Amino acid sequence: MTAIKTVPLGGKNSLQVTNFGLGTAPIGHTASVSDTDADATIRGAYELGVRLFDSAPLYGMGEAEIRIGRALQGIPRDSYVLSTKIGRVLNADRSAFVYDYSRDGVMRSIEGSLARLKTDRLDIVLVHDPDADVVDHEQDALDGAFPTLQDLRDQGVIKALGAGMNQWQMEQRFAEQADPDVFLLAGRYTLLEQTSLDFLERCKQKGVGIFLGGVYNSGILATGPHETAQYNYMNAPTEILAKARQIKAITDRYDVGLNVAALHFSLAHPAVTSLVVGAVKPSEVEANIAA
């Protein structure tokens, strides 16, 4: 991708973020990612110029936040931006969580994140997947989570708020009702899928920032369209494999890697502030930045 640069976040703040961020969902998996690799990945990203780190209590049941807090110790806090999420409140031993989008749930979630991240403040707090439970929590988020985050933003406790989801439709409603600064949208604006175009344009008009996650659609645009390639966290269906093969034929014609095209395509949309891309080794961060 092009060189890492600092850009305005959007919304009602003066926050600046890098156009490339480290997503830490995979770093939370302690069974497959060692502490050594996790620390090296996070520190390596910082040393390469990444200044945006996105996490959530859900990622490894708090382990991703713990690893960020450990890896960034000793680095000036004002030199990077932390984004985390609310909506799933972990119990005391981090063995389970409950969905909670109430004011109390927001405050308890933030308190836990601050402790795990070893910091005294959060920059960005996102409402996490209010559509993920068997019960839809959209109204709970509008009645509880968003007003609480707005109060915290007004008090200067956090700098920005929004939502992080895999769907744009609910985020579009939040854009009109919840006074957000930024949305994290995963998997809905990629080489394989552009269903969110109208939503992105609306956010651009409103000055709301966009972080894009899932730019590889959970794997297929990074690994290529082989038979066991992953798409949206499952084996890619036949029609997606066929579409990915058509795209790869074009990128091959121009001697461009499919993963490289995927990153550049997603970042090129004028509404997009940053790409938030996961990695579990320093070499993966280096490869993404060099793409």
Coordinates of C-alpha atoms in Angstrom, one line a residue:
M1 CA 0.0 0.0 0.0
T2 CA 1.0 3.6 -0.1
A3 CA 3.2 5.0 2.7
I4 CA 1.5 5.2 6.1
K5 CA 0.2 8.7 6.7
T6 CA -1.7 10.5 9.4
V7 CA -5.2 11.6 8.5
P8 CA -8.2 13.2 10.4
L9 CA -10.5 10.7 12.0
G10 CA -13.7 12.5 11.3
G11 CA -16.6 13.4 13.5
K12 CA -16.6 15.9 16.4
N13 CA -12.9 15.8 17.4
S14 CA -9.4 16.7 16.3
L15 CA -8.1 13.1 16.6
Q16 CA -5.6 12.1 14.0
V17 CA -5.0 8.4 13.0
T18 CA -2.8 6.5 10.6
N19 CA -4.4 5.3 7.5
F20 CA -3.3 1.8 8.4
G21 CA -4.2 0.2 11.8
L22 CA -3.5 -3.1 13.5
G23 CA -6.5 -5.2 14.2
T24 CA -5.9 -7.5 17.1
A25 CA -8.7 -10.1 16.9
P26 CA -6.2 -12.8 15.9
I27 CA -3.6 -11.8 18.5
G28 CA -6.2 -12.7 21.2
H29 CA -5.9 -16.4 20.3
T30 CA -3.4 -17.6 22.9
A31 CA -3.6 -21.2 21.7
S32 CA -2.1 -20.3 18.3
V33 CA -0.2 -17.0 19.0
S34 CA 2.5 -16.9 21.6
D35 CA 3.1 -14.0 23.9
T36 CA 6.5 -13.5 22.1
D37 CA 4.9 -13.3 18.7
A38 CA 2.0 -11.1 19.9
D39 CA 4.4 -8.6 21.5
A40 CA 6.7 -8.6 18.5
T41 CA 3.8 -8.0 16.2
I42 CA 2.4 -5.1 18.1
R43 CA 5.8 -3.4 18.8
G44 CA 6.8 -4.1 15.2
A45 CA 3.7 -2.4 13.9
Y46 CA 4.5 0.6 16.0
E47 CA 8.1 0.7 14.8
L48 CA 6.8 0.6 11.2
G49 CA 4.7 3.7 11.7
V50 CA 1.3 2.2 12.7
R51 CA -0.3 4.4 15.3
L52 CA -3.9 2.9 15.4
F53 CA -4.5 -0.2 17.4
D54 CA -8.0 -1.7 17.5
S55 CA -9.2 -4.2 20.0
A56 CA -12.2 -5.5 21.9
P57 CA -13.0 -7.4 25.2
L58 CA -14.3 -10.3 23.0
Y59 CA -10.9 -10.8 21.3
G60 CA -9.4 -13.7 23.3
M61 CA -11.7 -12.9 26.2
G62 CA -9.6 -9.9 27.0
E63 CA -6.3 -11.3 26.0
A64 CA -5.8 -9.1 23.0
E65 CA -6.2 -6.0 25.2
I66 CA -3.8 -7.4 27.7
R67 CA -1.2 -8.0 25.0
I68 CA -1.6 -4.5 23.6
G69 CA -1.2 -3.0 27.1
R70 CA 2.0 -5.1 27.7
A71 CA 3.6 -4.5 24.3
L72 CA 3.0 -0.7 24.3
Q73 CA 4.3 -0.1 27.9
G74 CA 7.0 2.5 27.8
I75 CA 5.8 4.1 24.6
P76 CA 4.5 7.6 25.0
R77 CA 0.7 7.3 25.3
D78 CA 0.1 10.4 23.2
S79 CA 1.9 8.8 20.2
Y80 CA -0.8 6.3 19.4
V81 CA -4.5 5.8 19.2
L82 CA -6.4 3.1 21.1
S83 CA -9.8 1.9 19.9
T84 CA -11.8 -0.7 21.8
K85 CA -15.4 -1.8 22.1
I86 CA -18.3 -2.2 24.4
G87 CA -21.3 -4.5 24.4
R88 CA -19.8 -7.7 25.8
V89 CA -18.9 -7.5 29.5
L90 CA -16.5 -10.1 30.7
N91 CA -16.9 -11.8 34.1
A92 CA -14.2 -11.5 36.7
D93 CA -12.1 -14.5 35.5
R94 CA -12.7 -13.8 31.8
S95 CA -14.3 -17.2 31.3
A96 CA -17.6 -15.8 29.9
F97 CA -19.3 -12.6 28.9
V98 CA -22.8 -11.2 28.8
Y99 CA -24.3 -8.9 26.2
D100 CA -24.9 -5.5 27.9
Y101 CA -25.5 -2.3 26.1
S102 CA -26.8 -0.4 29.1
R103 CA -25.1 2.6 30.7
D104 CA -23.8 0.4 33.5
G105 CA -22.6 -2.2 31.0
V106 CA -20.7 0.5 29.1
M107 CA -19.0 1.8 32.2
R108 CA -18.1 -1.7 33.5
S109 CA -16.7 -2.6 30.1
I110 CA -14.6 0.5 29.8
E111 CA -13.3 0.0 33.3
G112 CA -12.2 -3.5 32.4
S113 CA -10.6 -2.4 29.1
L114 CA -8.6 0.4 30.9
A115 CA -7.2 -2.2 33.3
R116 CA -6.3 -4.7 30.6
L117 CA -4.8 -2.1 28.3
K118 CA -2.8 -0.5 31.2
T119 CA -3.9 2.9 30.3
D120 CA -5.7 5.8 31.9
R121 CA -7.8 6.7 28.8
L122 CA -9.4 5.4 25.6
D123 CA -9.4 7.3 22.4
I124 CA -12.2 5.6 20.5
V125 CA -15.0 3.4 21.9
L126 CA -17.2 1.5 19.5
V127 CA -20.5 -0.3 20.1
H128 CA -19.7 -3.9 19.2
D129 CA -22.0 -6.1 17.1
P130 CA -25.4 -5.2 18.7
D131 CA -26.8 -7.7 16.1
A132 CA -24.7 -10.7 17.3
D133 CA -26.9 -12.0 20.0
V134 CA -30.1 -14.1 19.6
V135 CA -31.8 -10.9 20.8
D136 CA -31.3 -7.8 18.6
H137 CA -29.7 -5.0 20.8
E138 CA -30.2 -2.1 18.3
Q139 CA -32.6 -0.3 20.5
D140 CA -30.6 -1.0 23.7
A141 CA -27.6 0.6 22.0
L142 CA -29.6 3.6 21.0
D143 CA -31.2 4.0 24.5
G144 CA -28.1 3.1 26.6
A145 CA -24.8 2.7 25.0
F146 CA -24.7 5.6 22.6
P147 CA -26.0 8.3 25.1
T148 CA -23.5 7.1 27.6
L149 CA -20.6 7.3 25.1
Q150 CA -21.9 10.7 24.0
D151 CA -21.7 11.9 27.7
L152 CA -18.2 10.5 28.0
R153 CA -17.2 12.3 24.8
D154 CA -18.7 15.5 26.0
Q155 CA -16.8 15.2 29.3
G156 CA -13.5 14.5 27.4
V157 CA -13.2 11.0 28.9
I158 CA -13.1 9.5 25.3
K159 CA -12.4 11.4 22.1
A160 CA -14.6 9.5 19.6
L161 CA -17.5 7.0 19.4
G162 CA -19.1 4.8 16.9
A163 CA -19.9 1.2 16.1
G164 CA -18.0 -1.8 14.9
M165 CA -20.0 -4.4 12.9
N166 CA -20.1 -6.8 9.9
Q167 CA -23.2 -5.1 8.5
W168 CA -23.7 -1.6 7.2
Q169 CA -27.5 -1.4 7.4
M170 CA -27.6 -1.0 11.2
E171 CA -24.6 1.3 11.1
Q172 CA -26.5 3.5 8.6
R173 CA -29.3 3.9 11.0
F174 CA -26.8 4.7 13.8
A175 CA -25.3 7.4 11.5
E176 CA -28.7 9.2 11.5
Q177 CA -29.6 8.7 15.2
A178 CA -26.4 8.3 17.3
D179 CA -24.1 11.2 16.4
P180 CA -21.1 9.0 15.7
D181 CA -17.6 10.0 14.8
V182 CA -16.4 6.8 13.1
F183 CA -17.6 3.3 12.1
L184 CA -15.6 0.1 11.8
L185 CA -17.2 -1.9 9.0
A186 CA -15.8 -5.4 8.3
G187 CA -16.0 -7.3 5.0
R188 CA -18.6 -5.2 3.2
Y189 CA -16.4 -3.1 1.0
T190 CA -13.8 -5.4 -0.6
L191 CA -12.8 -6.6 -4.1
L192 CA -15.5 -9.2 -3.7
E193 CA -18.3 -7.2 -2.2
Q194 CA -19.4 -3.5 -2.5
T195 CA -22.9 -3.6 -1.0
S196 CA -22.0 -0.7 1.3
L197 CA -21.4 2.0 -1.4
D198 CA -24.4 4.2 -0.5
F199 CA -23.6 3.9 3.2
L200 CA -20.0 5.0 2.6
E201 CA -21.1 8.0 0.5
R202 CA -23.6 9.0 3.3
C203 CA -20.8 8.8 5.9
K204 CA -18.6 10.9 3.7
Q205 CA -21.3 13.5 3.4
K206 CA -21.8 13.6 7.2
G207 CA -18.1 13.7 7.9
V208 CA -18.1 10.4 9.7
G209 CA -14.9 8.4 9.5
I210 CA -14.7 4.8 8.2
F211 CA -12.4 2.1 9.4
L212 CA -12.5 -0.9 7.1
G213 CA -11.8 -4.3 8.5
G214 CA -12.1 -7.7 6.8
V215 CA -10.6 -6.4 3.6
Y216 CA -9.5 -9.9 2.7
N217 CA -13.1 -11.2 3.4
S218 CA -11.5 -13.3 6.3
G219 CA -9.0 -15.0 4.0
I220 CA -9.8 -15.6 0.4
L221 CA -8.3 -12.3 -0.9
A222 CA -5.1 -13.0 1.0
T223 CA -4.6 -16.7 0.3
G224 CA -6.1 -16.9 -3.1
P225 CA -9.2 -18.8 -4.3
H226 CA -8.2 -22.4 -3.4
E227 CA -10.8 -25.0 -2.5
T228 CA -10.6 -24.5 1.3
A229 CA -10.3 -20.7 1.1
Q230 CA -12.2 -18.8 3.8
Y231 CA -14.9 -16.3 3.1
N232 CA -16.8 -14.6 5.9
Y233 CA -15.4 -17.0 8.4
M234 CA -16.4 -20.2 6.6
N235 CA -15.4 -22.1 3.5
A236 CA -16.0 -20.0 0.4
P237 CA -19.1 -21.0 -1.6
T238 CA -18.7 -22.0 -5.2
E239 CA -19.9 -18.7 -6.6
I240 CA -17.4 -16.7 -4.5
L241 CA -14.6 -19.0 -5.5
A242 CA -15.5 -18.3 -9.2
K243 CA -15.7 -14.6 -8.7
A244 CA -12.3 -14.6 -6.8
R245 CA -10.7 -16.5 -9.7
Q246 CA -12.0 -14.0 -12.2
I247 CA -10.5 -11.2 -10.1
K248 CA -7.2 -13.0 -9.7
A249 CA -7.0 -13.6 -13.4
I250 CA -7.1 -9.8 -13.9
T251 CA -4.5 -9.1 -11.1
D252 CA -2.2 -11.8 -12.6
R253 CA -2.5 -10.2 -16.0
Y254 CA -1.0 -7.0 -14.5
D255 CA 1.4 -8.9 -12.2
V256 CA -0.2 -7.5 -9.1
G257 CA -0.8 -9.8 -6.1
L258 CA -4.4 -10.4 -5.2
N259 CA -3.8 -9.3 -1.6
V260 CA -2.1 -6.1 -2.9
A261 CA -5.1 -5.3 -5.0
A262 CA -7.4 -5.9 -2.1
L263 CA -5.7 -3.5 0.2
H264 CA -5.4 -0.7 -2.4
F265 CA -9.0 -1.1 -3.6
S266 CA -10.4 -0.8 -0.1
L267 CA -8.2 2.2 0.9
A268 CA -8.9 4.0 -2.3
H269 CA -12.5 4.9 -1.5
P270 CA -12.7 8.6 -0.5
A271 CA -14.9 7.8 2.5
V272 CA -12.3 5.5 4.1
T273 CA -10.1 6.8 6.8
S274 CA -8.1 3.7 7.7
L275 CA -7.7 0.0 7.0
V276 CA -7.6 -2.1 10.2
V277 CA -5.9 -5.3 9.3
G278 CA -5.1 -8.2 11.5
A279 CA -1.7 -9.9 11.9
V280 CA 0.0 -12.4 14.2
K281 CA 3.6 -12.0 13.1
P282 CA 5.8 -9.0 12.4
S283 CA 6.4 -10.3 8.9
E284 CA 2.6 -10.1 8.2
V285 CA 2.5 -6.5 9.2
E286 CA 5.5 -5.7 7.1
A287 CA 3.9 -7.5 4.1
N288 CA 0.7 -5.6 4.5
I289 CA 2.4 -2.2 4.7
A290 CA 4.7 -3.1 1.8
A291 CA 1.8 -4.2 -0.4

